[in-house]
Amino acid sequence: MGKVWSSIVRPDTDVARDRATAQIERTLADDSKKPTIAGFFDEATNTVSYIVHDPATCEAAIIDSVLDYDAAAGRTSNGSADRMIEYVTSKKLKVVWLIETHAHADHISAAPYLQEKLGGKLAIGREIIRVQDVFGKLFNAGTDFERDGSQFDHLFDDGETFTIGQLEGIALHVPGHTPADMAFIIGNAAFVGDTIFMPDFGTARADFPGGDARRLYQSIRRLLSLPRETRLFLCHDYKAPGRDDYAWETTVGQQRDDNVHVKDGISEDEFVAMRTSRDSQLDMPKLILPSVQINIRAGRLPDPEDNGVSYIKIPVNAV
């Protein structure tokens, strides 16, 4: 197993993972530490957003929200976000965190709109700074675009703990899909972003700038070393062939037994060969160009130009 962990941490020194394991085990032994979770599926982008709250205090976090975007018309709307606001209001929740698992390439975040309506701190992993640097250059964002993560209220480090009311949370850095991907363990649930999909669909791509299939494998195996009962909540589902319904909740045990790309027994080298070959055949996500340049700004549009209009750049022959 040493090779699996070579570019992250060795299993006997993974303090953050061990703390997450202890947290999950405490939650499994005490129902009062379990979060209440509601998933909101956006079929247009195959994205699942979550509202996670503490039943005891009604404090909540919103994870990976979606801003509706009509690419042909260049118009945004808030229907998906408004459904989340309605849920928060109906349950009388207090939003304390608006969390992004990474800078999404397939949808635009609604976090600024939700923050305006509901409050809370907007947060992402600290490695967003690397993503801002790469894509700031691609989009020629200029010196006015800060590449220090300051667009967010908080940058999570690997192993950092946080709370939602009485719920315990811990952030784990899980790079590979992008350099900045994070998983957030809250109680006995892990919100894993784009690292892994349902067992019958496999794993995320690793061919975006800064992506790395080997690191993705290592990150996934880090997550799959958590207790088998750990609930995994995914950011996307695309309905694998032969499955009629969308699904986005699974467990560590199910993934270790059945994931078609990375179940137990599949080596790092086998995974890297598969992922590299598969990624070379994939089209780019339809919304990658608008999504990334907005999401590296924490979901905010580029500053309006002198006519009061914000513009999204399309780099020609550069991607």
PDB file of C-alpha atoms in Angstrom:
ATOM      1  CA  MET A   1       0.000   0.000   0.000  1.00  0.00           C
ATOM      2  CA  GLY A   2       2.962   2.383   0.361  1.00  0.00           C
ATOM      3  CA  LYS A   3       2.901   3.335  -3.301  1.00  0.00           C
ATOM      4  CA  VAL A   4      -0.773   4.267  -3.126  1.00  0.00           C
ATOM      5  CA  TRP A   5      -0.034   7.033  -0.664  1.00  0.00           C
ATOM      6  CA  SER A   6       3.307   8.198  -2.042  1.00  0.00           C
ATOM      7  CA  SER A   7       2.361  11.758  -3.014  1.00  0.00           C
ATOM      8  CA  ILE A   8      -0.063  12.458  -0.175  1.00  0.00           C
ATOM      9  CA  VAL A   9       0.771  10.709   3.118  1.00  0.00           C
ATOM     10  CA  ARG A  10       1.625   7.226   4.246  1.00  0.00           C
ATOM     11  CA  PRO A  11      -1.219   5.406   6.027  1.00  0.00           C
ATOM     12  CA  ASP A  12       0.592   5.323   9.368  1.00  0.00           C
ATOM     13  CA  THR A  13       1.124   9.109   9.312  1.00  0.00           C
ATOM     14  CA  ASP A  14      -2.214  10.270   7.902  1.00  0.00           C
ATOM     15  CA  VAL A  15      -3.327  12.187  10.954  1.00  0.00           C
ATOM     16  CA  ALA A  16      -6.193  13.948   9.174  1.00  0.00           C
ATOM     17  CA  ARG A  17      -7.625  10.685   7.841  1.00  0.00           C
ATOM     18  CA  ASP A  18      -7.340   9.076  11.278  1.00  0.00           C
ATOM     19  CA  ARG A  19      -9.146  12.020  12.876  1.00  0.00           C
ATOM     20  CA  ALA A  20     -11.903  11.728  10.284  1.00  0.00           C
ATOM     21  CA  THR A  21     -12.192   8.004  11.033  1.00  0.00           C
ATOM     22  CA  ALA A  22     -12.527   8.694  14.750  1.00  0.00           C
ATOM     23  CA  GLN A  23     -15.181  11.320  14.052  1.00  0.00           C
ATOM     24  CA  ILE A  24     -17.187   8.915  11.881  1.00  0.00           C
ATOM     25  CA  GLU A  25     -16.968   6.187  14.500  1.00  0.00           C
ATOM     26  CA  ARG A  26     -18.247   8.591  17.184  1.00  0.00           C
ATOM     27  CA  THR A  27     -21.149   9.502  14.917  1.00  0.00           C
ATOM     28  CA  LEU A  28     -22.014   5.876  14.219  1.00  0.00           C
ATOM     29  CA  ALA A  29     -22.247   5.328  17.972  1.00  0.00           C
ATOM     30  CA  ASP A  30     -24.372   8.416  18.662  1.00  0.00           C
ATOM     31  CA  ASP A  31     -27.392   9.312  16.515  1.00  0.00           C
ATOM     32  CA  SER A  32     -27.355  12.881  17.859  1.00  0.00           C
ATOM     33  CA  LYS A  33     -24.155  13.502  15.876  1.00  0.00           C
ATOM     34  CA  LYS A  34     -25.716  12.519  12.526  1.00  0.00           C
ATOM     35  CA  PRO A  35     -26.502  15.334  10.074  1.00  0.00           C
ATOM     36  CA  THR A  36     -29.788  15.782   8.253  1.00  0.00           C
ATOM     37  CA  ILE A  37     -29.051  15.913   4.515  1.00  0.00           C
ATOM     38  CA  ALA A  38     -31.178  17.071   1.585  1.00  0.00           C
ATOM     39  CA  GLY A  39     -29.964  16.643  -2.013  1.00  0.00           C
ATOM     40  CA  PHE A  40     -31.048  18.896  -4.885  1.00  0.00           C
ATOM     41  CA  PHE A  41     -30.417  17.458  -8.347  1.00  0.00           C
ATOM     42  CA  ASP A  42     -29.944  19.749 -11.352  1.00  0.00           C
ATOM     43  CA  GLU A  43     -30.477  17.601 -14.445  1.00  0.00           C
ATOM     44  CA  ALA A  44     -29.195  20.297 -16.819  1.00  0.00           C
ATOM     45  CA  THR A  45     -25.687  19.903 -15.365  1.00  0.00           C
ATOM     46  CA  ASN A  46     -26.092  16.490 -13.663  1.00  0.00           C
ATOM     47  CA  THR A  47     -25.063  18.199 -10.422  1.00  0.00           C
ATOM     48  CA  VAL A  48     -26.206  17.443  -6.893  1.00  0.00           C
ATOM     49  CA  SER A  49     -26.182  20.258  -4.340  1.00  0.00           C
ATOM     50  CA  TYR A  50     -26.690  19.614  -0.639  1.00  0.00           C
ATOM     51  CA  ILE A  51     -28.078  21.280   2.435  1.00  0.00           C
ATOM     52  CA  VAL A  52     -26.617  19.692   5.552  1.00  0.00           C
ATOM     53  CA  HIS A  53     -27.946  20.691   8.949  1.00  0.00           C
ATOM     54  CA  ASP A  54     -27.689  19.899  12.619  1.00  0.00           C
ATOM     55  CA  PRO A  55     -31.113  18.812  13.931  1.00  0.00           C
ATOM     56  CA  ALA A  56     -30.290  20.099  17.408  1.00  0.00           C
ATOM     57  CA  THR A  57     -29.395  23.694  16.502  1.00  0.00           C
ATOM     58  CA  CYS A  58     -30.724  24.053  12.911  1.00  0.00           C
ATOM     59  CA  GLU A  59     -27.361  25.418  11.782  1.00  0.00           C
ATOM     60  CA  ALA A  60     -26.659  24.422   8.174  1.00  0.00           C
ATOM     61  CA  ALA A  61     -24.154  24.297   5.337  1.00  0.00           C
ATOM     62  CA  ILE A  62     -24.898  24.503   1.626  1.00  0.00           C
ATOM     63  CA  ILE A  63     -22.497  22.477  -0.526  1.00  0.00           C
ATOM     64  CA  ASP A  64     -21.888  22.901  -4.297  1.00  0.00           C
ATOM     65  CA  SER A  65     -24.849  25.087  -5.245  1.00  0.00           C
ATOM     66  CA  VAL A  66     -25.906  25.701  -8.873  1.00  0.00           C
ATOM     67  CA  LEU A  67     -26.659  28.964 -10.671  1.00  0.00           C
ATOM     68  CA  ASP A  68     -28.851  28.330 -13.715  1.00  0.00           C
ATOM     69  CA  TYR A  69     -27.180  29.473 -16.934  1.00  0.00           C
ATOM     70  CA  ASP A  70     -28.553  29.652 -20.464  1.00  0.00           C
ATOM     71  CA  ALA A  71     -25.383  29.466 -22.550  1.00  0.00           C
ATOM     72  CA  ALA A  72     -27.095  30.393 -25.834  1.00  0.00           C
ATOM     73  CA  ALA A  73     -28.567  33.576 -24.380  1.00  0.00           C
ATOM     74  CA  GLY A  74     -25.783  34.326 -21.903  1.00  0.00           C
ATOM     75  CA  ARG A  75     -28.335  34.725 -19.114  1.00  0.00           C
ATOM     76  CA  THR A  76     -28.315  33.533 -15.508  1.00  0.00           C
ATOM     77  CA  SER A  77     -31.316  32.744 -13.340  1.00  0.00           C
ATOM     78  CA  ASN A  78     -31.875  31.552  -9.789  1.00  0.00           C
ATOM     79  CA  GLY A  79     -34.501  28.806  -9.934  1.00  0.00           C
ATOM     80  CA  SER A  80     -32.227  26.093  -8.539  1.00  0.00           C
ATOM     81  CA  ALA A  81     -30.912  28.345  -5.793  1.00  0.00           C
ATOM     82  CA  ASP A  82     -34.396  29.561  -4.913  1.00  0.00           C
ATOM     83  CA  ARG A  83     -35.491  25.967  -4.269  1.00  0.00           C
ATOM     84  CA  MET A  84     -32.690  25.715  -1.719  1.00  0.00           C
ATOM     85  CA  ILE A  85     -33.722  29.010  -0.140  1.00  0.00           C
ATOM     86  CA  GLU A  86     -37.281  27.726   0.147  1.00  0.00           C
ATOM     87  CA  TYR A  87     -36.027  24.598   1.921  1.00  0.00           C
ATOM     88  CA  VAL A  88     -33.858  26.613   4.334  1.00  0.00           C
ATOM     89  CA  THR A  89     -36.741  28.940   5.091  1.00  0.00           C
ATOM     90  CA  SER A  90     -39.305  26.165   5.552  1.00  0.00           C
ATOM     91  CA  LYS A  91     -37.030  24.314   7.990  1.00  0.00           C
ATOM     92  CA  LYS A  92     -36.057  27.550   9.793  1.00  0.00           C
ATOM     93  CA  LEU A  93     -32.358  26.823   9.271  1.00  0.00           C
ATOM     94  CA  LYS A  94     -29.438  29.179   9.849  1.00  0.00           C
ATOM     95  CA  VAL A  95     -26.797  28.906   7.119  1.00  0.00           C
ATOM     96  CA  VAL A  96     -23.285  29.193   8.549  1.00  0.00           C
ATOM     97  CA  TRP A  97     -21.234  27.772   5.653  1.00  0.00           C
ATOM     98  CA  LEU A  98     -21.435  27.897   1.849  1.00  0.00           C
ATOM     99  CA  ILE A  99     -18.891  25.270   0.784  1.00  0.00           C
ATOM    100  CA  GLU A 100     -17.416  24.502  -2.634  1.00  0.00           C
ATOM    101  CA  THR A 101     -15.632  21.177  -3.029  1.00  0.00           C
ATOM    102  CA  HIS A 102     -13.596  22.676  -5.906  1.00  0.00           C
ATOM    103  CA  ALA A 103     -13.789  25.211  -8.750  1.00  0.00           C
ATOM    104  CA  HIS A 104     -16.393  23.463 -10.898  1.00  0.00           C
ATOM    105  CA  ALA A 105     -15.988  23.174 -14.674  1.00  0.00           C
ATOM    106  CA  ASP A 106     -19.532  22.013 -15.407  1.00  0.00           C
ATOM    107  CA  HIS A 107     -21.736  24.495 -13.582  1.00  0.00           C
ATOM    108  CA  ILE A 108     -21.635  27.981 -12.118  1.00  0.00           C
ATOM    109  CA  SER A 109     -21.844  28.349  -8.358  1.00  0.00           C
ATOM    110  CA  ALA A 110     -24.817  30.191  -6.856  1.00  0.00           C
ATOM    111  CA  ALA A 111     -22.958  30.789  -3.582  1.00  0.00           C
ATOM    112  CA  PRO A 112     -22.841  34.623  -3.786  1.00  0.00           C
ATOM    113  CA  TYR A 113     -26.590  34.811  -4.419  1.00  0.00           C
ATOM    114  CA  LEU A 114     -27.298  32.399  -1.570  1.00  0.00           C
ATOM    115  CA  GLN A 115     -24.938  34.262   0.731  1.00  0.00           C
ATOM    116  CA  GLU A 116     -26.748  37.518   0.000  1.00  0.00           C
ATOM    117  CA  LYS A 117     -30.086  35.900   0.860  1.00  0.00           C
ATOM    118  CA  LEU A 118     -29.075  33.587   3.706  1.00  0.00           C
ATOM    119  CA  GLY A 119     -25.671  34.615   5.082  1.00  0.00           C
ATOM    120  CA  GLY A 120     -22.855  32.225   5.941  1.00  0.00           C
ATOM    121  CA  LYS A 121     -19.146  32.049   5.147  1.00  0.00           C
ATOM    122  CA  LEU A 122     -18.152  31.138   1.578  1.00  0.00           C
ATOM    123  CA  ALA A 123     -15.335  28.583   1.671  1.00  0.00           C
ATOM    124  CA  ILE A 124     -13.166  26.369  -0.541  1.00  0.00           C
ATOM    125  CA  GLY A 125      -9.837  24.535  -0.258  1.00  0.00           C
ATOM    126  CA  ARG A 126      -6.633  26.557  -0.041  1.00  0.00           C
ATOM    127  CA  GLU A 127      -5.261  25.125  -3.270  1.00  0.00           C
ATOM    128  CA  ILE A 128      -7.795  27.247  -5.183  1.00  0.00           C
ATOM    129  CA  ILE A 129      -4.843  29.640  -5.396  1.00  0.00           C
ATOM    130  CA  ARG A 130      -3.138  27.264  -7.847  1.00  0.00           C
ATOM    131  CA  VAL A 131      -6.284  26.991  -9.949  1.00  0.00           C
ATOM    132  CA  GLN A 132      -6.699  30.775  -9.988  1.00  0.00           C
ATOM    133  CA  ASP A 133      -3.138  31.151 -11.231  1.00  0.00           C
ATOM    134  CA  VAL A 134      -3.559  28.638 -14.073  1.00  0.00           C
ATOM    135  CA  PHE A 135      -6.912  29.907 -15.290  1.00  0.00           C
ATOM    136  CA  GLY A 136      -6.120  33.545 -14.603  1.00  0.00           C
ATOM    137  CA  LYS A 137      -3.417  33.192 -17.257  1.00  0.00           C
ATOM    138  CA  LEU A 138      -5.663  31.246 -19.649  1.00  0.00           C
ATOM    139  CA  PHE A 139      -8.339  33.934 -19.525  1.00  0.00           C
ATOM    140  CA  ASN A 140      -5.802  36.780 -19.434  1.00  0.00           C
ATOM    141  CA  ALA A 141      -7.570  38.106 -16.355  1.00  0.00           C
ATOM    142  CA  GLY A 142      -5.017  40.842 -15.762  1.00  0.00           C
ATOM    143  CA  THR A 143      -3.451  42.175 -12.602  1.00  0.00           C
ATOM    144  CA  ASP A 144      -6.797  43.256 -11.128  1.00  0.00           C
ATOM    145  CA  PHE A 145      -7.735  39.605 -10.654  1.00  0.00           C
ATOM    146  CA  GLU A 146      -6.355  38.517  -7.296  1.00  0.00           C
ATOM    147  CA  ARG A 147      -4.823  35.038  -7.289  1.00  0.00           C
ATOM    148  CA  ASP A 148      -4.714  34.605  -3.524  1.00  0.00           C
ATOM    149  CA  GLY A 149      -8.135  33.137  -2.746  1.00  0.00           C
ATOM    150  CA  SER A 150      -9.305  36.428  -1.251  1.00  0.00           C
ATOM    151  CA  GLN A 151     -12.619  36.186  -3.142  1.00  0.00           C
ATOM    152  CA  PHE A 152     -13.609  33.547  -0.567  1.00  0.00           C
ATOM    153  CA  ASP A 153     -14.238  34.112   3.129  1.00  0.00           C
ATOM    154  CA  HIS A 154     -12.289  31.046   4.206  1.00  0.00           C
ATOM    155  CA  LEU A 155      -9.734  28.646   2.701  1.00  0.00           C
ATOM    156  CA  PHE A 156      -9.706  25.157   4.203  1.00  0.00           C
ATOM    157  CA  ASP A 157      -6.456  23.316   4.856  1.00  0.00           C
ATOM    158  CA  ASP A 158      -6.103  19.539   4.866  1.00  0.00           C
ATOM    159  CA  GLY A 159      -7.209  18.202   8.239  1.00  0.00           C
ATOM    160  CA  GLU A 160      -8.858  21.421   9.348  1.00  0.00           C
ATOM    161  CA  THR A 161     -11.872  20.973  11.608  1.00  0.00           C
ATOM    162  CA  PHE A 162     -15.063  23.026  11.643  1.00  0.00           C
ATOM    163  CA  THR A 163     -18.530  22.847  13.146  1.00  0.00           C
ATOM    164  CA  ILE A 164     -22.134  23.156  12.001  1.00  0.00           C
ATOM    165  CA  GLY A 165     -23.946  23.642  15.278  1.00  0.00           C
ATOM    166  CA  GLN A 166     -23.029  20.561  17.305  1.00  0.00           C
ATOM    167  CA  LEU A 167     -21.913  18.585  14.243  1.00  0.00           C
ATOM    168  CA  GLU A 168     -18.233  17.866  13.769  1.00  0.00           C
ATOM    169  CA  GLY A 169     -16.627  18.458  10.396  1.00  0.00           C
ATOM    170  CA  ILE A 170     -13.185  17.862   8.930  1.00  0.00           C
ATOM    171  CA  ALA A 171     -11.746  18.858   5.550  1.00  0.00           C
ATOM    172  CA  LEU A 172      -9.577  16.458   3.540  1.00  0.00           C
ATOM    173  CA  HIS A 173      -7.518  17.525   0.532  1.00  0.00           C
ATOM    174  CA  VAL A 174      -8.209  15.045  -2.311  1.00  0.00           C
ATOM    175  CA  PRO A 175      -6.446  16.367  -5.442  1.00  0.00           C
ATOM    176  CA  GLY A 176      -6.385  14.687  -8.827  1.00  0.00           C
ATOM    177  CA  HIS A 177      -9.500  15.888 -10.635  1.00  0.00           C
ATOM    178  CA  THR A 178      -8.095  19.356  -9.957  1.00  0.00           C
ATOM    179  CA  PRO A 179      -5.291  20.409  -7.586  1.00  0.00           C
ATOM    180  CA  ALA A 180      -7.826  21.995  -5.244  1.00  0.00           C
ATOM    181  CA  ASP A 181     -10.451  19.292  -4.665  1.00  0.00           C
ATOM    182  CA  MET A 182     -11.583  18.809  -1.092  1.00  0.00           C
ATOM    183  CA  ALA A 183     -13.831  16.295   0.627  1.00  0.00           C
ATOM    184  CA  PHE A 184     -15.796  17.391   3.677  1.00  0.00           C
ATOM    185  CA  ILE A 185     -16.642  14.840   6.336  1.00  0.00           C
ATOM    186  CA  ILE A 186     -19.602  15.968   8.447  1.00  0.00           C
ATOM    187  CA  GLY A 187     -20.656  13.495  11.115  1.00  0.00           C
ATOM    188  CA  ASN A 188     -20.732  10.117   9.349  1.00  0.00           C
ATOM    189  CA  ALA A 189     -21.188  11.616   5.862  1.00  0.00           C
ATOM    190  CA  ALA A 190     -18.498  12.569   3.344  1.00  0.00           C
ATOM    191  CA  PHE A 191     -19.179  15.059   0.560  1.00  0.00           C
ATOM    192  CA  VAL A 192     -16.603  14.034  -1.999  1.00  0.00           C
ATOM    193  CA  GLY A 193     -17.134  16.435  -4.901  1.00  0.00           C
ATOM    194  CA  ASP A 194     -15.859  15.126  -8.238  1.00  0.00           C
ATOM    195  CA  THR A 195     -13.432  12.499  -6.979  1.00  0.00           C
ATOM    196  CA  ILE A 196     -15.736   9.524  -7.415  1.00  0.00           C
ATOM    197  CA  PHE A 197     -19.151   8.641  -8.870  1.00  0.00           C
ATOM    198  CA  MET A 198     -21.639   5.834  -8.245  1.00  0.00           C
ATOM    199  CA  PRO A 199     -19.973   2.403  -8.263  1.00  0.00           C
ATOM    200  CA  ASP A 200     -21.441   1.515 -11.675  1.00  0.00           C
ATOM    201  CA  PHE A 201     -20.089   4.728 -13.256  1.00  0.00           C
ATOM    202  CA  GLY A 202     -16.614   4.951 -11.769  1.00  0.00           C
ATOM    203  CA  THR A 203     -14.488   8.022 -11.181  1.00  0.00           C
ATOM    204  CA  ALA A 204     -13.907  11.600 -12.276  1.00  0.00           C
ATOM    205  CA  ARG A 205     -11.698  12.686 -15.151  1.00  0.00           C
ATOM    206  CA  ALA A 206      -8.190  13.952 -14.437  1.00  0.00           C
ATOM    207  CA  ASP A 207      -7.199  15.746 -17.652  1.00  0.00           C
ATOM    208  CA  PHE A 208      -8.004  19.357 -16.733  1.00  0.00           C
ATOM    209  CA  PRO A 209      -5.055  21.721 -16.148  1.00  0.00           C
ATOM    210  CA  GLY A 210      -3.404  20.618 -12.918  1.00  0.00           C
ATOM    211  CA  GLY A 211      -5.256  17.282 -12.918  1.00  0.00           C
ATOM    212  CA  ASP A 212      -3.356  14.062 -12.277  1.00  0.00           C
ATOM    213  CA  ALA A 213      -4.741  10.530 -12.557  1.00  0.00           C
ATOM    214  CA  ARG A 214      -2.162   9.112 -10.156  1.00  0.00           C
ATOM    215  CA  ARG A 215      -3.005  11.637  -7.471  1.00  0.00           C
ATOM    216  CA  LEU A 216      -6.705  11.020  -8.088  1.00  0.00           C
ATOM    217  CA  TYR A 217      -6.215   7.310  -7.374  1.00  0.00           C
ATOM    218  CA  GLN A 218      -4.317   8.105  -4.205  1.00  0.00           C
ATOM    219  CA  SER A 219      -6.985  10.561  -3.071  1.00  0.00           C
ATOM    220  CA  ILE A 220      -9.777   8.066  -3.700  1.00  0.00           C
ATOM    221  CA  ARG A 221      -7.974   5.324  -1.820  1.00  0.00           C
ATOM    222  CA  ARG A 222      -7.497   7.788   1.032  1.00  0.00           C
ATOM    223  CA  LEU A 223     -11.274   8.279   1.155  1.00  0.00           C
ATOM    224  CA  LEU A 224     -11.916   4.549   0.820  1.00  0.00           C
ATOM    225  CA  SER A 225      -9.790   3.873   3.892  1.00  0.00           C
ATOM    226  CA  LEU A 226     -12.499   5.522   6.001  1.00  0.00           C
ATOM    227  CA  PRO A 227     -14.939   3.148   7.778  1.00  0.00           C
ATOM    228  CA  ARG A 228     -17.015   1.050   5.382  1.00  0.00           C
ATOM    229  CA  GLU A 229     -20.232   2.497   6.829  1.00  0.00           C
ATOM    230  CA  THR A 230     -19.261   6.056   5.881  1.00  0.00           C
ATOM    231  CA  ARG A 231     -21.967   7.579   3.673  1.00  0.00           C
ATOM    232  CA  LEU A 232     -20.587   9.176   0.492  1.00  0.00           C
ATOM    233  CA  PHE A 233     -22.527  11.991  -1.172  1.00  0.00           C
ATOM    234  CA  LEU A 234     -21.495  12.642  -4.768  1.00  0.00           C
ATOM    235  CA  CYS A 235     -21.494  15.853  -6.774  1.00  0.00           C
ATOM    236  CA  HIS A 236     -22.689  14.276 -10.047  1.00  0.00           C
ATOM    237  CA  ASP A 237     -24.547  11.384 -11.555  1.00  0.00           C
ATOM    238  CA  TYR A 238     -24.915  10.483 -15.235  1.00  0.00           C
ATOM    239  CA  LYS A 239     -26.899   7.225 -14.997  1.00  0.00           C
ATOM    240  CA  ALA A 240     -24.617   4.380 -15.955  1.00  0.00           C
ATOM    241  CA  PRO A 241     -25.795   2.164 -18.839  1.00  0.00           C
ATOM    242  CA  GLY A 242     -28.595  -0.080 -17.647  1.00  0.00           C
ATOM    243  CA  ARG A 243     -29.640   2.183 -14.772  1.00  0.00           C
ATOM    244  CA  ASP A 244     -32.838   4.199 -15.180  1.00  0.00           C
ATOM    245  CA  ASP A 245     -32.689   6.495 -12.153  1.00  0.00           C
ATOM    246  CA  TYR A 246     -30.258   9.134 -10.960  1.00  0.00           C
ATOM    247  CA  ALA A 247     -28.445   8.318  -7.722  1.00  0.00           C
ATOM    248  CA  TRP A 248     -25.911  10.166  -5.593  1.00  0.00           C
ATOM    249  CA  GLU A 249     -25.539   8.397  -2.249  1.00  0.00           C
ATOM    250  CA  THR A 250     -23.352   5.370  -1.653  1.00  0.00           C
ATOM    251  CA  THR A 251     -20.946   4.082   1.014  1.00  0.00           C
ATOM    252  CA  VAL A 252     -17.260   3.415   1.347  1.00  0.00           C
ATOM    253  CA  GLY A 253     -18.015  -0.299   1.502  1.00  0.00           C
ATOM    254  CA  GLN A 254     -20.044  -0.269  -1.713  1.00  0.00           C
ATOM    255  CA  GLN A 255     -17.287   1.624  -3.511  1.00  0.00           C
ATOM    256  CA  ARG A 256     -14.557  -0.710  -2.304  1.00  0.00           C
ATOM    257  CA  ASP A 257     -16.561  -3.742  -3.400  1.00  0.00           C
ATOM    258  CA  ASP A 258     -18.062  -2.569  -6.677  1.00  0.00           C
ATOM    259  CA  ASN A 259     -16.598   0.614  -8.172  1.00  0.00           C
ATOM    260  CA  VAL A 260     -15.813  -0.278 -11.783  1.00  0.00           C
ATOM    261  CA  HIS A 261     -12.677   1.897 -11.868  1.00  0.00           C
ATOM    262  CA  VAL A 262     -11.181   1.764  -8.400  1.00  0.00           C
ATOM    263  CA  LYS A 263     -12.574  -1.104  -6.304  1.00  0.00           C
ATOM    264  CA  ASP A 264     -10.262  -3.115  -4.080  1.00  0.00           C
ATOM    265  CA  GLY A 265      -7.754  -5.068  -6.147  1.00  0.00           C
ATOM    266  CA  ILE A 266      -7.298  -2.465  -8.909  1.00  0.00           C
ATOM    267  CA  SER A 267      -3.746  -1.170  -8.769  1.00  0.00           C
ATOM    268  CA  GLU A 268      -2.598   2.396  -9.135  1.00  0.00           C
ATOM    269  CA  ASP A 269      -0.908   1.689 -12.467  1.00  0.00           C
ATOM    270  CA  GLU A 270      -4.008  -0.062 -13.821  1.00  0.00           C
ATOM    271  CA  PHE A 271      -6.160   2.885 -12.809  1.00  0.00           C
ATOM    272  CA  VAL A 272      -3.810   5.464 -14.330  1.00  0.00           C
ATOM    273  CA  ALA A 273      -3.703   3.577 -17.648  1.00  0.00           C
ATOM    274  CA  MET A 274      -7.503   3.306 -17.732  1.00  0.00           C
ATOM    275  CA  ARG A 275      -8.121   6.912 -16.688  1.00  0.00           C
ATOM    276  CA  THR A 276      -5.566   8.340 -19.140  1.00  0.00           C
ATOM    277  CA  SER A 277      -7.017   6.374 -22.060  1.00  0.00           C
ATOM    278  CA  ARG A 278     -10.594   7.198 -21.127  1.00  0.00           C
ATOM    279  CA  ASP A 279      -9.927  10.903 -20.608  1.00  0.00           C
ATOM    280  CA  SER A 280      -8.322  11.208 -24.039  1.00  0.00           C
ATOM    281  CA  GLN A 281     -11.684  10.308 -25.598  1.00  0.00           C
ATOM    282  CA  LEU A 282     -13.836  12.736 -23.579  1.00  0.00           C
ATOM    283  CA  ASP A 283     -15.197  16.041 -24.850  1.00  0.00           C
ATOM    284  CA  MET A 284     -14.731  19.103 -22.687  1.00  0.00           C
ATOM    285  CA  PRO A 285     -17.708  19.963 -20.444  1.00  0.00           C
ATOM    286  CA  LYS A 286     -20.193  22.205 -22.247  1.00  0.00           C
ATOM    287  CA  LEU A 287     -19.970  24.977 -19.662  1.00  0.00           C
ATOM    288  CA  ILE A 288     -16.276  24.791 -18.801  1.00  0.00           C
ATOM    289  CA  LEU A 289     -15.310  28.209 -20.182  1.00  0.00           C
ATOM    290  CA  PRO A 290     -17.977  30.273 -18.428  1.00  0.00           C
ATOM    291  CA  SER A 291     -17.980  28.099 -15.318  1.00  0.00           C
ATOM    292  CA  VAL A 292     -14.296  28.145 -14.511  1.00  0.00           C
ATOM    293  CA  GLN A 293     -13.733  31.852 -15.032  1.00  0.00           C
ATOM    294  CA  ILE A 294     -16.710  32.636 -12.771  1.00  0.00           C
ATOM    295  CA  ASN A 295     -16.024  29.982 -10.125  1.00  0.00           C
ATOM    296  CA  ILE A 296     -12.405  31.048  -9.611  1.00  0.00           C
ATOM    297  CA  ARG A 297     -14.020  34.359  -8.616  1.00  0.00           C
ATOM    298  CA  ALA A 298     -16.102  32.531  -5.972  1.00  0.00           C
ATOM    299  CA  GLY A 299     -19.139  32.453  -8.261  1.00  0.00           C
ATOM    300  CA  ARG A 300     -19.062  36.144  -9.091  1.00  0.00           C
ATOM    301  CA  LEU A 301     -19.200  37.471 -12.646  1.00  0.00           C
ATOM    302  CA  PRO A 302     -16.198  39.372 -14.013  1.00  0.00           C
ATOM    303  CA  ASP A 303     -16.340  43.068 -13.203  1.00  0.00           C
ATOM    304  CA  PRO A 304     -18.668  45.016 -15.518  1.00  0.00           C
ATOM    305  CA  GLU A 305     -17.003  46.992 -18.278  1.00  0.00           C
ATOM    306  CA  ASP A 306     -17.615  50.700 -18.935  1.00  0.00           C
ATOM    307  CA  ASN A 307     -21.058  49.941 -20.403  1.00  0.00           C
ATOM    308  CA  GLY A 308     -22.176  48.212 -17.210  1.00  0.00           C
ATOM    309  CA  VAL A 309     -22.160  44.707 -18.746  1.00  0.00           C
ATOM    310  CA  SER A 310     -20.092  41.722 -17.555  1.00  0.00           C
ATOM    311  CA  TYR A 311     -18.405  39.660 -20.259  1.00  0.00           C
ATOM    312  CA  ILE A 312     -17.225  36.053 -20.321  1.00  0.00           C
ATOM    313  CA  LYS A 313     -14.141  35.432 -22.429  1.00  0.00           C
ATOM    314  CA  ILE A 314     -13.818  32.564 -24.905  1.00  0.00           C
ATOM    315  CA  PRO A 315     -10.153  31.817 -25.584  1.00  0.00           C
ATOM    316  CA  VAL A 316      -9.911  30.615 -29.170  1.00  0.00           C
ATOM    317  CA  ASN A 317      -7.726  27.575 -29.939  1.00  0.00           C
ATOM    318  CA  ALA A 318      -6.256  27.726 -26.447  1.00  0.00           C
ATOM    319  CA  VAL A 319      -7.929  24.799 -24.671  1.00  0.00           C
TER     320      VAL A 319
END
